[in-house]
XYZ file of N, CA and C in Angstrom:
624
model
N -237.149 145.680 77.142
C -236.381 145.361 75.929
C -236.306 143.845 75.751
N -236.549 143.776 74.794
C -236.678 141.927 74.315
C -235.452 141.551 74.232
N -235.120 139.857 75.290
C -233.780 139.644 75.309
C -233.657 138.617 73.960
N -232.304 138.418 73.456
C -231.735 137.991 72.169
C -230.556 136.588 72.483
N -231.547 135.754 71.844
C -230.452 134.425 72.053
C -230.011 134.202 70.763
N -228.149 133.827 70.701
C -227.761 134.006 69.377
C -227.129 132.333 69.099
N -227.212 131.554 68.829
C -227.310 130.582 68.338
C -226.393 129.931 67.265
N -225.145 130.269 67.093
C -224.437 129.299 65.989
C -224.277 127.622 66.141
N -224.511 127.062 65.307
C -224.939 125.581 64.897
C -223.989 125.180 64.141
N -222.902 124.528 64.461
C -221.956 123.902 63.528
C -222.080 122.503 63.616
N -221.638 121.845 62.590
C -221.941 120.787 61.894
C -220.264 119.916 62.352
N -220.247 118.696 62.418
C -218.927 118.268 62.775
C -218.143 118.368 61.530
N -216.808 117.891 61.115
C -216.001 118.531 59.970
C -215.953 116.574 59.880
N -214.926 116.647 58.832
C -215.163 114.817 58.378
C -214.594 114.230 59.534
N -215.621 112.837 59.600
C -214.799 111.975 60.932
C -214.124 110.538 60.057
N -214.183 109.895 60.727
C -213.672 108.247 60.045
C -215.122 107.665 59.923
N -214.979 106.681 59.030
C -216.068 105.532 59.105
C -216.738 106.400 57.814
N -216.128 106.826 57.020
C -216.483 107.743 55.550
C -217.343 106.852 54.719
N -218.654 107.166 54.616
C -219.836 106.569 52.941
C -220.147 105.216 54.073
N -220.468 105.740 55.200
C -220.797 104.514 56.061
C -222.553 105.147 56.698
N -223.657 104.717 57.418
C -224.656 105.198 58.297
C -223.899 105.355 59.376
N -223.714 107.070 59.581
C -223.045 106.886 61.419
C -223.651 106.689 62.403
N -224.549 107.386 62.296
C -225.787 107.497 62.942
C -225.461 107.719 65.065
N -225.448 106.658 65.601
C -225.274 106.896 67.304
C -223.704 105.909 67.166
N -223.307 105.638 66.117
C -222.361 104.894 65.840
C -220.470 106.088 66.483
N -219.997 105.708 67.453
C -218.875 106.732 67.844
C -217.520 107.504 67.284
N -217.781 107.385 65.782
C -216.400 107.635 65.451
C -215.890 108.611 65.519
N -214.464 109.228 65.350
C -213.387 110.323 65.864
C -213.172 111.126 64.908
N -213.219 112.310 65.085
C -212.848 113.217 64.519
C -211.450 113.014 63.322
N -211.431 112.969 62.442
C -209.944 113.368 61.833
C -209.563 114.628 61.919
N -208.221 114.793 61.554
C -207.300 115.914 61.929
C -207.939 117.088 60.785
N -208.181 116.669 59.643
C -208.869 117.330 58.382
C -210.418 117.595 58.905
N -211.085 117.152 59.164
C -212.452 117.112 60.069
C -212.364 118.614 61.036
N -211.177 118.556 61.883
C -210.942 119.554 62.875
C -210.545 120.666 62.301
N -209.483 120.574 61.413
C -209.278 121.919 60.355
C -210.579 122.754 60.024
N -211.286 121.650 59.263
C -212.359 122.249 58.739
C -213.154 123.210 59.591
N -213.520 122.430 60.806
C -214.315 123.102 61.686
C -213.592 124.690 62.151
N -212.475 124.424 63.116
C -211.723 125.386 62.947
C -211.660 126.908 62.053
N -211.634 126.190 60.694
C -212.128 127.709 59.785
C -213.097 128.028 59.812
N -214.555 127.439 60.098
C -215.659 127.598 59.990
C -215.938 128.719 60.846
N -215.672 128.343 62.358
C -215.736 129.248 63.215
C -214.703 130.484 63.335
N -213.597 130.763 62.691
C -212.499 131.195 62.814
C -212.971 132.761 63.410
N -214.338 133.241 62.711
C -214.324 134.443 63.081
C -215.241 134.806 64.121
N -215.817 133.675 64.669
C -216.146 133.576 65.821
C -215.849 134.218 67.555
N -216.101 135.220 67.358
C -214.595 136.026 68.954
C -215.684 136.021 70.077
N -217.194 136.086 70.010
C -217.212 135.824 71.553
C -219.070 134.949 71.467
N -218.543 134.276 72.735
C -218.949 132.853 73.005
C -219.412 133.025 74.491
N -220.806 132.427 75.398
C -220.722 132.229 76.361
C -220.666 130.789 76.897
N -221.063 129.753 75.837
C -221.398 128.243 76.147
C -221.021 127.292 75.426
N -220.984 126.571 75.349
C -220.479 125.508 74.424
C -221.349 124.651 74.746
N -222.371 123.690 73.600
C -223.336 122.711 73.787
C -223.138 121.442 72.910
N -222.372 120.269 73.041
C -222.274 119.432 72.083
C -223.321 118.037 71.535
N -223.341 117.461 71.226
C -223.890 116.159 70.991
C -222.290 115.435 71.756
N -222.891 114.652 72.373
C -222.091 113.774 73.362
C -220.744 112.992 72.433
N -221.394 112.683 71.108
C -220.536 111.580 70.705
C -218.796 112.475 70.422
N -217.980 111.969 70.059
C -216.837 112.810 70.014
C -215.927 113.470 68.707
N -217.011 113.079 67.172
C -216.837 113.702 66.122
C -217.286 114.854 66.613
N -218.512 115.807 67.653
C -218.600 116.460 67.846
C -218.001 117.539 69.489
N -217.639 116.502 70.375
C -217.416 116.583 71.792
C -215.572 117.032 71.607
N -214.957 116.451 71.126
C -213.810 117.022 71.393
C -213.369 118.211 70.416
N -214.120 118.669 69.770
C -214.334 119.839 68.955
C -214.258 120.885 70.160
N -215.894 120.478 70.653
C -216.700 121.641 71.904
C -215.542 121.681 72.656
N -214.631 120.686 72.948
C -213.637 121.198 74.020
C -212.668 121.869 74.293
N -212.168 121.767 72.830
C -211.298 122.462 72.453
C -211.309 124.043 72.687
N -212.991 124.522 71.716
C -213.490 125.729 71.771
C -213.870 126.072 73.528
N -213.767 125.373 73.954
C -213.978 125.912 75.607
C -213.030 126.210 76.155
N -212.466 125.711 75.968
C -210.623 126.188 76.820
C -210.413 127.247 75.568
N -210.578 127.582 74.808
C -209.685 128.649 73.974
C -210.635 129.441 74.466
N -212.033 129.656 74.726
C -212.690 130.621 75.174
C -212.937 130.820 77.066
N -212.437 130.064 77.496
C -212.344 129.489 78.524
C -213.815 129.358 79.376
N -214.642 128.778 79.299
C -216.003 128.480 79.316
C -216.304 127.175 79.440
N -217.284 126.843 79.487
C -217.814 125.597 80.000
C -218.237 124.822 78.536
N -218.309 123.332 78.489
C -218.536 122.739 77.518
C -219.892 121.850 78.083
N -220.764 121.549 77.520
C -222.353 120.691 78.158
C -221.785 119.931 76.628
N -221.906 118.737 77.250
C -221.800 116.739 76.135
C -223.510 116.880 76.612
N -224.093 116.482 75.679
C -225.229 116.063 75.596
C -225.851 114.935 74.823
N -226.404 114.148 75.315
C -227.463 112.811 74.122
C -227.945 113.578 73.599
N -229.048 114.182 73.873
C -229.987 114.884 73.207
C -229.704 115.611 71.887
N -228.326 115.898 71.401
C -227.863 116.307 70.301
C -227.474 115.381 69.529
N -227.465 114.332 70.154
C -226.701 112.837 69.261
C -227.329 112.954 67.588
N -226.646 112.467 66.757
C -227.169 112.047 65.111
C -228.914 110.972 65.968
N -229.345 111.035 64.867
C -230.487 109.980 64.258
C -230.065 108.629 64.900
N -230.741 107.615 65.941
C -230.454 106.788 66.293
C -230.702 105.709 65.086
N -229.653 105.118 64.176
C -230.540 104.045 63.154
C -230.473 102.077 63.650
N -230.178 102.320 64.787
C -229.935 101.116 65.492
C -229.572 100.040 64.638
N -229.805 98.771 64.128
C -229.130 98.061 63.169
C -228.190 98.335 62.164
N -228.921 99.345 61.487
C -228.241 100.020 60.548
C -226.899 100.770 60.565
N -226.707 101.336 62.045
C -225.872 102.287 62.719
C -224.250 101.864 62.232
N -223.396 102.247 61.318
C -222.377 101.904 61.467
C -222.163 101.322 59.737
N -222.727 100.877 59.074
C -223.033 100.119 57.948
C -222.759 100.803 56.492
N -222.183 100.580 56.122
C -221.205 101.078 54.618
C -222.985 101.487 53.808
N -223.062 101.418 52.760
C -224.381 102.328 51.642
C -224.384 100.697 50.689
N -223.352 100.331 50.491
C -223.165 98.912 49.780
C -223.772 97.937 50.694
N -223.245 97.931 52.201
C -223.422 96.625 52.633
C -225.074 96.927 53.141
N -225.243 97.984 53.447
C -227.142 98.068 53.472
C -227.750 97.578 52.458
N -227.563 98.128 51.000
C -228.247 97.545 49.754
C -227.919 95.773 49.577
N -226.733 95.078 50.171
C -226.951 94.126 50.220
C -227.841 93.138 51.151
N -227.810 93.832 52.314
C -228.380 93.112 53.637
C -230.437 93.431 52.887
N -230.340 94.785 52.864
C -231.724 95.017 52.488
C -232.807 95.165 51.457
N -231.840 95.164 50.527
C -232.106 95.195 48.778
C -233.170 96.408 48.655
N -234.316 96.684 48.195
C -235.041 97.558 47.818
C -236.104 98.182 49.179
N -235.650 97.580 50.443
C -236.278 97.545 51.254
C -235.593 99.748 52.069
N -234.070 99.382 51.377
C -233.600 100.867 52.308
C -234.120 102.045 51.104
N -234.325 101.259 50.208
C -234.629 102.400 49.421
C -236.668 102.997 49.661
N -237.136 102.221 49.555
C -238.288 102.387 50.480
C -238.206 103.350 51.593
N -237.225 102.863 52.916
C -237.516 103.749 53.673
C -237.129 104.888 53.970
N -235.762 105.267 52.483
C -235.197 106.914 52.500
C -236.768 107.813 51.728
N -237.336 106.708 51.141
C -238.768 107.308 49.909
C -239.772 107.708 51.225
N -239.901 106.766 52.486
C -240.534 107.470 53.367
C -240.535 107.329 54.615
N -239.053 107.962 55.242
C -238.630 107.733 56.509
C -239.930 107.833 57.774
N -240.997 108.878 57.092
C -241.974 109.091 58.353
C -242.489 107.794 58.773
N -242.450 106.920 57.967
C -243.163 105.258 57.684
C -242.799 104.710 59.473
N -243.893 104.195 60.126
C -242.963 102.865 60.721
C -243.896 101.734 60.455
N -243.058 100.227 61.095
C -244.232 98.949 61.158
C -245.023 98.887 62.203
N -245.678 98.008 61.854
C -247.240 97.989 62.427
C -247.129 97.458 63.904
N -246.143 97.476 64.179
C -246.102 97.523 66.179
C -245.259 99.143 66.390
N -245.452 100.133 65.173
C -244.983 101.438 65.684
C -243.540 101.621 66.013
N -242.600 100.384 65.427
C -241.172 100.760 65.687
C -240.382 101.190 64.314
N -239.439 101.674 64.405
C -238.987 101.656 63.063
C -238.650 100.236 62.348
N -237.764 100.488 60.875
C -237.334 99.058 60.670
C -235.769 98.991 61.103
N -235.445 99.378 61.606
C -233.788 99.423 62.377
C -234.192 99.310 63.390
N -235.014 99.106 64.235
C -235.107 99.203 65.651
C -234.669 99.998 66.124
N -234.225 101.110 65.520
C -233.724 102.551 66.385
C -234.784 103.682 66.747
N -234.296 104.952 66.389
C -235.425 105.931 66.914
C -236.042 106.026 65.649
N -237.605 106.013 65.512
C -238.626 106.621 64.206
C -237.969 108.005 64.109
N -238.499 108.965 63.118
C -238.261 109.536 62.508
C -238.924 110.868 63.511
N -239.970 110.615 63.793
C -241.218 111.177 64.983
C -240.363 110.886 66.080
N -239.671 109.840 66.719
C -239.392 110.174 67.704
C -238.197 111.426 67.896
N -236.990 111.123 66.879
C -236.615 112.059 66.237
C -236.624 113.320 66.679
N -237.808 113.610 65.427
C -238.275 115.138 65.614
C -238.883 115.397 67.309
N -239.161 114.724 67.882
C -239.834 115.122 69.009
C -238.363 115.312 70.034
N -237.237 114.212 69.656
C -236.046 114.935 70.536
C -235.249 115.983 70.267
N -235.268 116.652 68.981
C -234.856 117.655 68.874
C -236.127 118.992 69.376
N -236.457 118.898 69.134
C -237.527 119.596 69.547
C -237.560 119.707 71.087
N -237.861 119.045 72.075
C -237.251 119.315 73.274
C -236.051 119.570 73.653
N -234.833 119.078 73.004
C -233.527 119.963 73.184
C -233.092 121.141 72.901
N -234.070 121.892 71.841
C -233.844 123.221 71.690
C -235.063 124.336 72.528
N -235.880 123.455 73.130
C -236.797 124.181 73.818
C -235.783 124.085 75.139
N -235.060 123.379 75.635
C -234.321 122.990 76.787
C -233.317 124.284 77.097
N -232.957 124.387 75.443
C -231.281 125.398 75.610
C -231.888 126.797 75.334
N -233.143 126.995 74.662
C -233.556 128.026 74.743
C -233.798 128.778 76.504
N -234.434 127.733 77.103
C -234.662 128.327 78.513
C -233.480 128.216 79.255
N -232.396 127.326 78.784
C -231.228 127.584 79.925
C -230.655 128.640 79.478
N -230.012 128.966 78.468
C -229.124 130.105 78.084
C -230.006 131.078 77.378
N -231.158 131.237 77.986
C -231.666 132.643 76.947
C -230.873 133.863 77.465
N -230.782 134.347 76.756
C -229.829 135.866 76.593
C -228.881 135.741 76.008
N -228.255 134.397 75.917
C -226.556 134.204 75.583
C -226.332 133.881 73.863
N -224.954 133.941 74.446
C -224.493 133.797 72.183
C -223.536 132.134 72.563
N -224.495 130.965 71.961
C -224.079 130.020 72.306
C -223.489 129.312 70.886
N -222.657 128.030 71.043
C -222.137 127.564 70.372
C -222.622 126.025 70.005
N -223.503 125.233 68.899
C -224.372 124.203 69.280
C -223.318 123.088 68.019
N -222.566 122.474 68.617
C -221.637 121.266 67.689
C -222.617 120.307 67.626
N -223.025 119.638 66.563
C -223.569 118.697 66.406
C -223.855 118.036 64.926
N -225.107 117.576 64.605
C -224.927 117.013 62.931
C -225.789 117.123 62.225
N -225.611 117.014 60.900
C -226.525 117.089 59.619
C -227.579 116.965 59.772
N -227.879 115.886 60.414
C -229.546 114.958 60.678
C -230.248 116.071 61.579
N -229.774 116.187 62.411
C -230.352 117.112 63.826
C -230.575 118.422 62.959
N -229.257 119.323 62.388
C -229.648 120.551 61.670
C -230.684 120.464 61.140
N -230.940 119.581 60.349
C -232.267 119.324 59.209
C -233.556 119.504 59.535
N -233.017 118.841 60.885
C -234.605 118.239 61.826
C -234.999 119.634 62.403
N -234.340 120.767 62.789
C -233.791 122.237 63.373
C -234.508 122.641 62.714
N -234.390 123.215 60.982
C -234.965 123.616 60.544
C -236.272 123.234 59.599
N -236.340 121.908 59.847
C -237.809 121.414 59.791
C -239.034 122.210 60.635
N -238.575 121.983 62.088
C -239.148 123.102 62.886
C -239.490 124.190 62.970
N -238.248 125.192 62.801
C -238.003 126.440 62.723
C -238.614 127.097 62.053
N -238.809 126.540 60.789
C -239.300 127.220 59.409
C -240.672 126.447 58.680
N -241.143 125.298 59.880
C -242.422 124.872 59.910
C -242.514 123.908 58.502
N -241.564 123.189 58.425
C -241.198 122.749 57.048
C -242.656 121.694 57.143
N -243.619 121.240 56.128
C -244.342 119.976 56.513
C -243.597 118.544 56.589
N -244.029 117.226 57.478
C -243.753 116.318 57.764
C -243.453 115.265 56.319
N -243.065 115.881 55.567
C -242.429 114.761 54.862
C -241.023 114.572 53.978
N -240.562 114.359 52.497
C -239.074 113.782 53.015
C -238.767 114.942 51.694
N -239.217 115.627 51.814
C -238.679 117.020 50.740
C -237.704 117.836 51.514
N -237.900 118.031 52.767
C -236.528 118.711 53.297
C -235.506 117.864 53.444
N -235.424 116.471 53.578
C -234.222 115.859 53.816
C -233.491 115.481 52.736
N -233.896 115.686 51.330
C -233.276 115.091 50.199
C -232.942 117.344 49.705
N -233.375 118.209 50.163
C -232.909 119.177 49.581
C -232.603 120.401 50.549
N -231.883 119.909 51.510
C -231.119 120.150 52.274
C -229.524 119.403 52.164
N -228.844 120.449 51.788
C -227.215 119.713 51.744
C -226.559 120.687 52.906
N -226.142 119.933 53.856
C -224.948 119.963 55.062
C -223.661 120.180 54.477
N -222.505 120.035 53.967
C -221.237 119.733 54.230
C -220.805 119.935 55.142
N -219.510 118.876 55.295
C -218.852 119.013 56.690
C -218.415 120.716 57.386
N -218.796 120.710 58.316
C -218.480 121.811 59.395
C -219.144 122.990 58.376
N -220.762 122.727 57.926
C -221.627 123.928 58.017
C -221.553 124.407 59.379
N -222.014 125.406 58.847
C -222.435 126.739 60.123
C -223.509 127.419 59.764
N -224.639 127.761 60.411
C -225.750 128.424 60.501
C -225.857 128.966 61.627
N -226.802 130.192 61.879
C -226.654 130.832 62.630
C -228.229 131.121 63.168
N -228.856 130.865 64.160
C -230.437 131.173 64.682
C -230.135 132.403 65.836
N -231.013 133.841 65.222
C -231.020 133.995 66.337
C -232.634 134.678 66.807
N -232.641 134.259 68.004
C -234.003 134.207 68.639
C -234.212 135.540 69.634
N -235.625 135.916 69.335
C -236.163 137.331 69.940
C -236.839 136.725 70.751
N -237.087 137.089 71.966
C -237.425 136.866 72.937
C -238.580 137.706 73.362
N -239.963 138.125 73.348
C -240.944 139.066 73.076
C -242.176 138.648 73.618
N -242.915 139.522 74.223
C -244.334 139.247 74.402
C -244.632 137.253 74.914
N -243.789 137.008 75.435
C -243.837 135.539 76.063
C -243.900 134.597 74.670
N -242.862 134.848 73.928
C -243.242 134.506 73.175
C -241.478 134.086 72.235
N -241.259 132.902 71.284
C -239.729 133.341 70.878
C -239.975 133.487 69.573
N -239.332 134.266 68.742
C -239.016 134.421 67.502
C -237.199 134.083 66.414
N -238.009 132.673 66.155
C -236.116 132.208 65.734
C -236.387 133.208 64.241
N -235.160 133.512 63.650
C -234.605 133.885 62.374
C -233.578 133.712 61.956
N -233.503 132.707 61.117
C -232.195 132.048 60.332
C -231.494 133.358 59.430
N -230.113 133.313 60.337
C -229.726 134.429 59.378
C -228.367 133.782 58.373
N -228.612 134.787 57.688
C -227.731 133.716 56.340
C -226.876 134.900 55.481
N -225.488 134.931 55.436
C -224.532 133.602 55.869
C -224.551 134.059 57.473
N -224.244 132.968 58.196
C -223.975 133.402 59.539
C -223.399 134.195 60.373
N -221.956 134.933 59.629
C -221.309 135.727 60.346
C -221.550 137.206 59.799
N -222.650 137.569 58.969
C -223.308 138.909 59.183
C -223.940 139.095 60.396
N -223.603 140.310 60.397
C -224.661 141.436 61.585
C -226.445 141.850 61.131
């Protein structure tokens, strides 16, 4: 019998540092942020894991949900937002001032880097990116296969999730028509078969 990994993916609920790039940037959960999440999952009743992105718009969420389920919580980098290194932290105004037509360029084609192969933030490319999500869900697939896990983390990463998943091609049509709001929830769950996995996005998440 083919074993079944069940996969809910929540999104953090609003943090501080609002109409800013958060990016690896640390900010805290608000109390409205946590509400949100809270309902998201509300009907959520059984859980074996808890997997967060390290930073703590998403980490003290996971912790919460671990002690109410009483289970273990895994902080992880590997779930972190989009590293935008310079950029990281930076209002939408004060980018268009620092960079003028230059950020608009690179939302037109994030796959882009410069010609020594780094991005223009000096953070992670877009490729490197996709290549760390991509090993973090090959990671949690082999640690918790069988289980019904709980994955806190963010917009950027979801996106990048189902870029993968659903074999989206490499360019910037999924990221401009894909909308997140705070404390989405999606739900993957994966068949396990013939050496082989089969994800299926099921939608809305808390159907059977």
């Amino acid at each position: 019998m083919a074993k079944i990994t069940q996969i809910d993916i929540l999104r953090h609920g609003l943090p501080e540092g609002d109409n800013c790039l958060r990016g690896h940037t640390d900010f805290v959960l608000t109390e409205q942020g946590f509400e949100q999440m809270k309902m998201a999952i509300e009907n959520l009743n059984e859980l074996d894991c808890v997997v967060s992105s390290s930073l703590q718009r998403c980490s003290s969420f996971a912790d919460f949900i671990a002690q109410k389920f009483t289970i273990n919580a895994l902080h992880s980098d590997s779930w972190r937002e989009m590293n935008f290194g310079d950029w990281d932290g930076l209002t939408r105004q004060q980018l268009v001032e620092q960079l003028g037509d230059d950020i608009d360029h690179y939302w037109h084609d994030p796959w882009h880097v410069c010609e020594d192969g780094t991005a223009p933030h000096n953070g992670e490319t877009l490729e490197q990116f996709d290549i760390r999500i991509k090993r973090a869900w090959q990671a949690l697939l082999t640690q918790y296969k069988g289980q019904k896990i709980l994955l806190v983390t963010h917009s950027g990463v979801m996106r990048q999730l189902l870029r993968l998943l659903l074999e989206m091609p490499r360019n910037t049509t999924y990221l401009h028509r894909i909308h997140l709001p705070y404390a989405a929830r999606m739900r993957i769950t994966v068949y396990h078969d013939d050496q082989q996995d089969w994800p299926q996005l099921q939608w809305p998440p808390f159907c059977d």
